[in-house]
Coordinates of C-alpha atoms in Angstrom, one line a residue:
X1 CA 0.3 0.2 0.0
X2 CA 1.6 3.5 -0.7
X3 CA 1.8 5.5 2.6
X4 CA -1.0 7.9 2.0
X5 CA -3.3 5.5 1.4
X6 CA -2.2 4.3 4.9
X7 CA -1.9 7.9 6.3
X8 CA -5.8 8.2 5.7
X9 CA -6.7 5.6 7.6
X10 CA -5.4 6.1 9.9
X11 CA -6.7 9.6 10.4
X12 CA -9.9 7.8 10.5
X13 CA -8.7 6.2 13.8
X14 CA -6.8 8.0 15.5
X15 CA -6.8 10.8 17.7
X16 CA -4.8 13.3 15.6
X17 CA -6.8 15.4 13.7
X18 CA -10.6 14.6 15.2
X19 CA -11.7 13.5 18.5
X20 CA -12.6 10.0 18.8
X21 CA -16.3 8.5 20.0
X22 CA -15.6 6.6 23.3
X23 CA -18.5 5.8 24.4
X24 CA -19.8 5.3 28.4
X25 CA -16.9 5.6 30.2
X26 CA -16.2 1.8 31.9
X27 CA -13.7 3.1 35.5
X28 CA -13.2 -0.6 36.4
X29 CA -11.5 -1.5 33.6
X30 CA -9.5 1.9 32.4
X31 CA -8.3 1.8 36.1
X32 CA -7.1 -2.1 35.8
X33 CA -5.2 -1.1 32.2
X34 CA -3.7 1.9 33.8
X35 CA -2.1 -0.3 36.8
X36 CA -0.9 -2.7 34.0
X37 CA 1.3 -0.1 31.6
X38 CA 3.6 0.5 35.1
X39 CA 4.7 -3.6 34.2
X40 CA 5.7 -2.2 30.9
X41 CA 5.0 -5.4 28.9
X42 CA 3.4 -5.8 26.2
X43 CA -0.7 -6.5 27.2
X44 CA -2.9 -8.3 25.5
X45 CA -6.5 -7.7 25.5
X46 CA -8.9 -10.6 24.5
X47 CA -11.8 -11.3 25.4
X48 CA -15.3 -12.0 23.3
X49 CA -16.3 -9.6 19.9
X50 CA -18.3 -7.1 20.9
X51 CA -17.1 -6.9 24.9
X52 CA -15.4 -3.0 25.0
X53 CA -11.9 -4.0 24.3
X54 CA -11.7 -1.8 21.5
X55 CA -13.4 1.4 23.0
X56 CA -11.8 0.7 26.4
X57 CA -8.5 1.1 24.9
X58 CA -10.2 4.6 22.8
X59 CA -10.9 5.7 27.2
X60 CA -7.7 4.8 28.4
X61 CA -5.8 6.2 25.0
X62 CA -8.4 9.5 26.0
X63 CA -7.4 9.6 29.3
X64 CA -3.4 10.2 28.3
X65 CA -4.3 12.7 26.4
X66 CA -6.7 14.8 28.6
X67 CA -3.1 14.0 31.2
X68 CA -1.0 16.0 29.0
X69 CA 0.1 13.1 26.2
X70 CA 0.9 14.8 22.7
X71 CA -2.2 13.0 20.3
X72 CA 0.7 12.0 17.8
X73 CA 2.6 10.0 19.8
X74 CA -0.1 7.7 20.6
X75 CA -0.8 5.4 17.5
X76 CA -4.1 2.8 17.4
X77 CA -4.1 0.5 14.2
X78 CA -7.3 -2.1 13.7
X79 CA -6.3 -4.5 12.0
X80 CA -9.4 -5.7 10.8
X81 CA -10.2 -1.9 8.4
X82 CA -11.3 -4.0 5.1
X83 CA -9.2 -1.2 3.6
X84 CA -6.0 -2.9 5.3
X85 CA -5.7 -5.9 1.8
X86 CA -4.3 -9.1 2.8
X87 CA -2.8 -8.2 6.4
X88 CA 1.1 -8.7 7.3
X89 CA 3.7 -8.3 9.0
X90 CA 4.7 -6.2 5.7
X91 CA 1.7 -4.2 6.0
X92 CA 2.3 -3.6 10.1
X93 CA 6.2 -2.7 8.7
X94 CA 4.6 0.0 6.9
X95 CA 1.8 0.8 9.0
X96 CA 4.5 2.1 12.0
X97 CA 6.7 3.5 9.0
X98 CA 4.4 6.0 7.5
X99 CA 4.0 6.8 11.7
X100 CA 6.6 8.0 12.4
X101 CA 7.8 9.5 9.2
X102 CA 4.9 11.8 8.7
X103 CA 3.8 11.8 12.6
X104 CA 7.0 12.4 14.2
X105 CA 6.3 10.7 17.5
X106 CA 8.5 12.4 20.6
X107 CA 9.0 11.0 23.9
X108 CA 7.8 7.7 24.7
X109 CA 4.4 6.8 22.4
X110 CA 2.0 4.1 22.7
X111 CA 1.1 1.8 20.1
X112 CA -2.4 0.0 20.1
X113 CA -2.7 -3.0 17.3
X114 CA -6.3 -3.9 17.8
X115 CA -7.3 -7.8 16.7
X116 CA -4.4 -8.6 15.7
X117 CA -5.3 -12.0 15.6
X118 CA -5.8 -12.3 11.9
X119 CA -1.5 -11.4 11.6
X120 CA -0.1 -14.7 10.6
X121 CA 3.2 -14.1 13.4
X122 CA 2.2 -10.8 14.7
X123 CA 4.1 -12.2 17.7
X124 CA 8.1 -11.4 16.8
X125 CA 7.5 -7.7 14.6
X126 CA 5.4 -6.5 18.2
X127 CA 8.4 -8.5 20.3
X128 CA 10.2 -5.4 17.7
X129 CA 8.4 -3.1 19.3
X130 CA 8.6 -3.8 22.8
X131 CA 12.5 -4.2 22.8
X132 CA 12.0 0.1 21.5
X133 CA 12.1 0.8 25.8
X134 CA 10.0 4.2 24.2
X135 CA 7.1 2.0 22.9
X136 CA 4.2 1.0 24.8
X137 CA 2.4 -2.2 23.5
X138 CA -1.4 -3.0 23.5
X139 CA -2.6 -5.9 21.9
X140 CA -6.3 -7.2 21.2
X141 CA -8.0 -10.0 20.0
X142 CA -11.2 -12.0 20.0
X143 CA -9.5 -15.2 21.4
X144 CA -8.3 -17.1 24.2
X145 CA -5.0 -18.2 22.0
X146 CA -4.1 -14.9 21.1
X147 CA -0.3 -16.6 20.3
X148 CA -0.1 -19.0 18.2
X149 CA 1.8 -21.9 19.4
X150 CA 4.7 -21.4 16.7
X151 CA 4.9 -18.2 17.9
X152 CA 3.7 -18.4 21.7
X153 CA 7.8 -18.4 22.8
X154 CA 8.6 -15.4 21.9
X155 CA 6.5 -13.4 23.6
X156 CA 7.9 -15.4 26.8
X157 CA 7.6 -13.1 29.8
X158 CA 7.3 -9.8 27.7
X159 CA 3.5 -10.4 28.0
X160 CA 0.1 -9.9 30.3
X161 CA -2.9 -11.0 29.7
X162 CA -6.4 -9.4 30.7
X163 CA -9.4 -10.6 30.0
X164 CA -12.4 -8.2 29.1
X165 CA -16.0 -9.7 29.3
X166 CA -19.7 -7.7 28.6
X167 CA -20.7 -5.9 31.6
X168 CA -21.7 -6.8 35.0
X169 CA -24.3 -5.8 37.0
X170 CA -22.4 -2.9 38.6
X171 CA -21.9 -2.0 35.5
X172 CA -24.9 -1.7 33.3
X173 CA -26.3 0.6 36.3
X174 CA -23.4 2.9 35.5
X175 CA -24.4 3.2 31.7
X176 CA -28.2 3.4 33.1
X177 CA -26.6 5.9 34.9
X178 CA -28.2 4.5 38.3
X179 CA -25.8 5.4 41.6
X180 CA -25.2 2.0 43.9
X181 CA -22.2 3.7 45.8
X182 CA -24.5 4.1 49.0
X183 CA -27.4 2.2 51.4
X184 CA -29.0 5.0 50.7
X185 CA -28.7 5.4 46.5
X186 CA -29.7 1.7 46.5
X187 CA -32.8 2.3 48.8
X188 CA -33.8 5.4 46.9
X189 CA -33.1 2.9 43.2
X190 CA -34.8 0.0 44.6
X191 CA -37.4 -0.1 42.1
X192 CA -35.2 1.1 39.2
X193 CA -32.8 -1.6 40.3
X194 CA -35.2 -4.3 39.8
X195 CA -36.3 -3.2 37.0
X196 CA -32.8 -2.8 35.7
X197 CA -32.2 -6.3 36.5
X198 CA -34.7 -7.9 35.0
X199 CA -33.5 -6.1 31.3
X200 CA -30.4 -7.6 31.8
X201 CA -31.0 -11.0 32.0
X202 CA -32.7 -10.8 28.9
X203 CA -30.8 -8.8 27.1
X204 CA -27.7 -9.4 28.7
X205 CA -24.2 -6.7 29.2
X206 CA -22.7 -5.9 26.0
X207 CA -22.3 -2.1 25.6
X208 CA -24.0 -1.4 22.6
X209 CA -26.4 -3.7 23.4
X210 CA -27.4 -2.1 27.4
X211 CA -28.0 1.5 25.3
X212 CA -30.3 0.7 22.6
X213 CA -34.5 0.5 22.8
X214 CA -35.4 -2.6 23.3
X215 CA -36.6 -3.3 19.5
X216 CA -33.3 -3.2 18.4
X217 CA -31.6 -5.1 21.2
X218 CA -32.2 -8.6 19.6
X219 CA -31.4 -7.8 16.6
X220 CA -27.7 -6.5 16.9
X221 CA -27.6 -9.6 19.5
X222 CA -28.7 -11.9 16.7
X223 CA -25.5 -9.9 14.4
X224 CA -23.1 -10.7 17.4
X225 CA -24.0 -14.4 17.5
X226 CA -24.0 -14.9 13.4
X227 CA -20.3 -12.4 13.6
X228 CA -18.3 -14.2 16.4
X229 CA -19.9 -17.8 14.4
X230 CA -18.3 -16.5 11.3
X231 CA -14.9 -14.5 11.6
X232 CA -13.6 -16.4 15.2
X233 CA -14.7 -19.8 14.5
X234 CA -15.8 -20.8 10.8
X235 CA -13.0 -18.9 9.2
X236 CA -10.3 -18.6 12.1
X237 CA -10.7 -22.7 11.6
X238 CA -11.5 -23.4 8.2
X239 CA -14.2 -25.1 9.1
X240 CA -17.2 -26.3 6.0
X241 CA -20.0 -27.7 8.9
X242 CA -21.3 -24.2 9.7
X243 CA -24.9 -26.2 10.1
X244 CA -23.7 -28.5 12.7
X245 CA -21.4 -25.8 13.8
X246 CA -24.1 -24.0 15.0
X247 CA -26.8 -26.4 16.2
X248 CA -24.3 -27.5 19.2
X249 CA -23.9 -23.6 20.1
X250 CA -27.6 -23.0 20.6
X251 CA -27.6 -26.5 22.0
X252 CA -25.0 -25.3 24.6
X253 CA -26.6 -22.1 25.0
X254 CA -29.9 -23.3 25.6
X255 CA -29.2 -25.8 27.9
X256 CA -26.3 -23.9 29.3
X257 CA -25.6 -23.9 33.1
X258 CA -26.0 -27.6 33.0
X259 CA -23.4 -30.8 32.9
X260 CA -22.8 -32.4 29.1
X261 CA -21.1 -35.4 28.1
X262 CA -18.9 -35.3 24.3
X263 CA -20.3 -38.7 23.7
X264 CA -23.8 -37.9 24.3
X265 CA -23.7 -35.1 22.1
X266 CA -21.9 -37.4 19.3
X267 CA -25.3 -39.2 19.5
X268 CA -27.6 -36.1 19.5
X269 CA -25.6 -34.7 16.4
X270 CA -24.8 -37.9 14.0
X271 CA -20.9 -36.8 14.2
X272 CA -18.0 -38.1 15.6
X273 CA -16.4 -37.5 19.0
X274 CA -13.9 -35.3 17.5
X275 CA -16.3 -33.3 15.5
X276 CA -17.8 -32.4 19.2
X277 CA -14.7 -31.9 21.1
X278 CA -13.2 -29.5 18.6
X279 CA -16.1 -27.7 18.0
X280 CA -16.6 -27.0 22.0
X281 CA -13.1 -26.0 22.1
X282 CA -13.3 -23.5 19.1
X283 CA -16.0 -22.3 21.0
X284 CA -14.6 -21.6 24.0
X285 CA -11.2 -19.8 22.2
X286 CA -13.5 -17.3 21.2
X287 CA -15.4 -17.3 24.3
X288 CA -19.2 -17.8 23.6
X289 CA -18.3 -20.6 26.1
X290 CA -16.6 -22.1 29.6
X291 CA -16.4 -25.7 30.2
X292 CA -16.0 -26.3 33.8
X293 CA -14.6 -29.5 34.9
X294 CA -15.9 -31.9 37.8
X295 CA -13.5 -31.4 40.8
X296 CA -11.0 -34.4 41.6
X297 CA -7.6 -34.9 42.8
X298 CA -7.0 -36.6 38.7
X299 CA -6.6 -34.9 35.9
X300 CA -7.5 -38.1 33.5
X301 CA -11.0 -37.8 35.7
X302 CA -11.2 -34.1 35.4
X303 CA -10.7 -34.8 31.4
X304 CA -13.1 -37.4 31.0
X305 CA -15.8 -36.1 33.4
X306 CA -18.8 -34.5 32.1
X307 CA -18.4 -30.3 31.8
X308 CA -20.6 -27.6 33.0
X309 CA -21.2 -25.4 30.7
X310 CA -21.6 -21.8 31.1
X311 CA -22.2 -18.8 28.3
X312 CA -20.3 -15.3 27.7
X313 CA -24.0 -13.5 27.7
X314 CA -27.3 -14.3 29.3
X315 CA -28.7 -11.8 26.2
X316 CA -27.0 -13.1 23.2
X317 CA -28.3 -16.4 24.5
X318 CA -31.6 -15.4 24.7
X319 CA -31.5 -13.9 21.2
X320 CA -30.7 -16.5 19.7
X321 CA -32.7 -19.5 21.4
X322 CA -35.9 -21.0 22.4
X323 CA -36.3 -20.8 25.4
X324 CA -37.9 -21.3 28.8
X325 CA -39.8 -19.5 31.3
X326 CA -37.7 -21.7 34.0
X327 CA -34.5 -21.4 32.7
X328 CA -35.1 -18.0 35.4
X329 CA -32.9 -20.3 37.7
X330 CA -29.9 -21.0 35.1
X331 CA -29.6 -17.0 33.7
X332 CA -29.0 -16.0 37.7
X333 CA -26.7 -19.2 37.6
X334 CA -24.7 -17.9 34.6
X335 CA -24.1 -14.6 35.8
X336 CA -22.7 -15.1 39.1
X337 CA -20.5 -17.4 37.2
X338 CA -19.4 -15.2 35.5
X339 CA -18.8 -12.9 38.7
X340 CA -17.4 -15.5 40.6
X341 CA -14.9 -16.9 37.1
X342 CA -11.6 -14.7 37.3
X343 CA -11.3 -14.1 41.4

């Protein structure tokens, strides 16, 4: 690509010449990123697609600028911009070369590479950036296995990982401008909190969905599901059996917070055990599902026993699956699981 083409794309995504929409502030998430920055390693941010990774980094960058950082000292690259044809290491080198030549960043600068997983071998390039001590590097991806097996050793000891999720209920209330920082506030907003809890259980915590009118929420959630399945599972793993994958996904989602056996699932769907295991792993990698092993002191038993399955977001599940009225207990259990998962 020509330098002018690259620069034109970068102008659209950066703060250099215009303000960027940073959305509703997720204060706790931003505080965590600021703490991670002090470690002075590459920060890898992963999480399900559309959970707010990119927006959080925009908020983080806006905070840097508000504290006096020069706008030209921040480079944001959205690798998934379709104008970046055939993303590659060579393209990343051209992007950074164009940035340095045209913007001439001074002092310490920051490089954010969004949805980096689509560039093969990105780890070597990021290591090169990191070894220049003036550069703080953030990378994001929509897969739990952001680093390929071939290149993971390249980044050993040089990165810290941070996983983001859709909004917790506390964050959801903040998005709706409901304060709960004191007992008086909670009691004063009691009826509104109960009403919003019902909405949260129905439509989940994806940030953009939270701010939409109710009649638009399910439409966007269905689009998210299709996007995740297509980009982060089908295309990434080159799967031809889309129908089997989608039906297995919906089966898991319909029966979330329940115990599942791969052997039983292979009989239900008429596929091999290997197919069920692989597809389940892919859905887990894309943060659609979480598989919890039965506790046992024996590793073999943990592997062989049926697993309990939870999903990333109640709203996503409700939008794409047939529902039963008695599901409410499982929905609550799923929400509690997500809260406790990383404690």
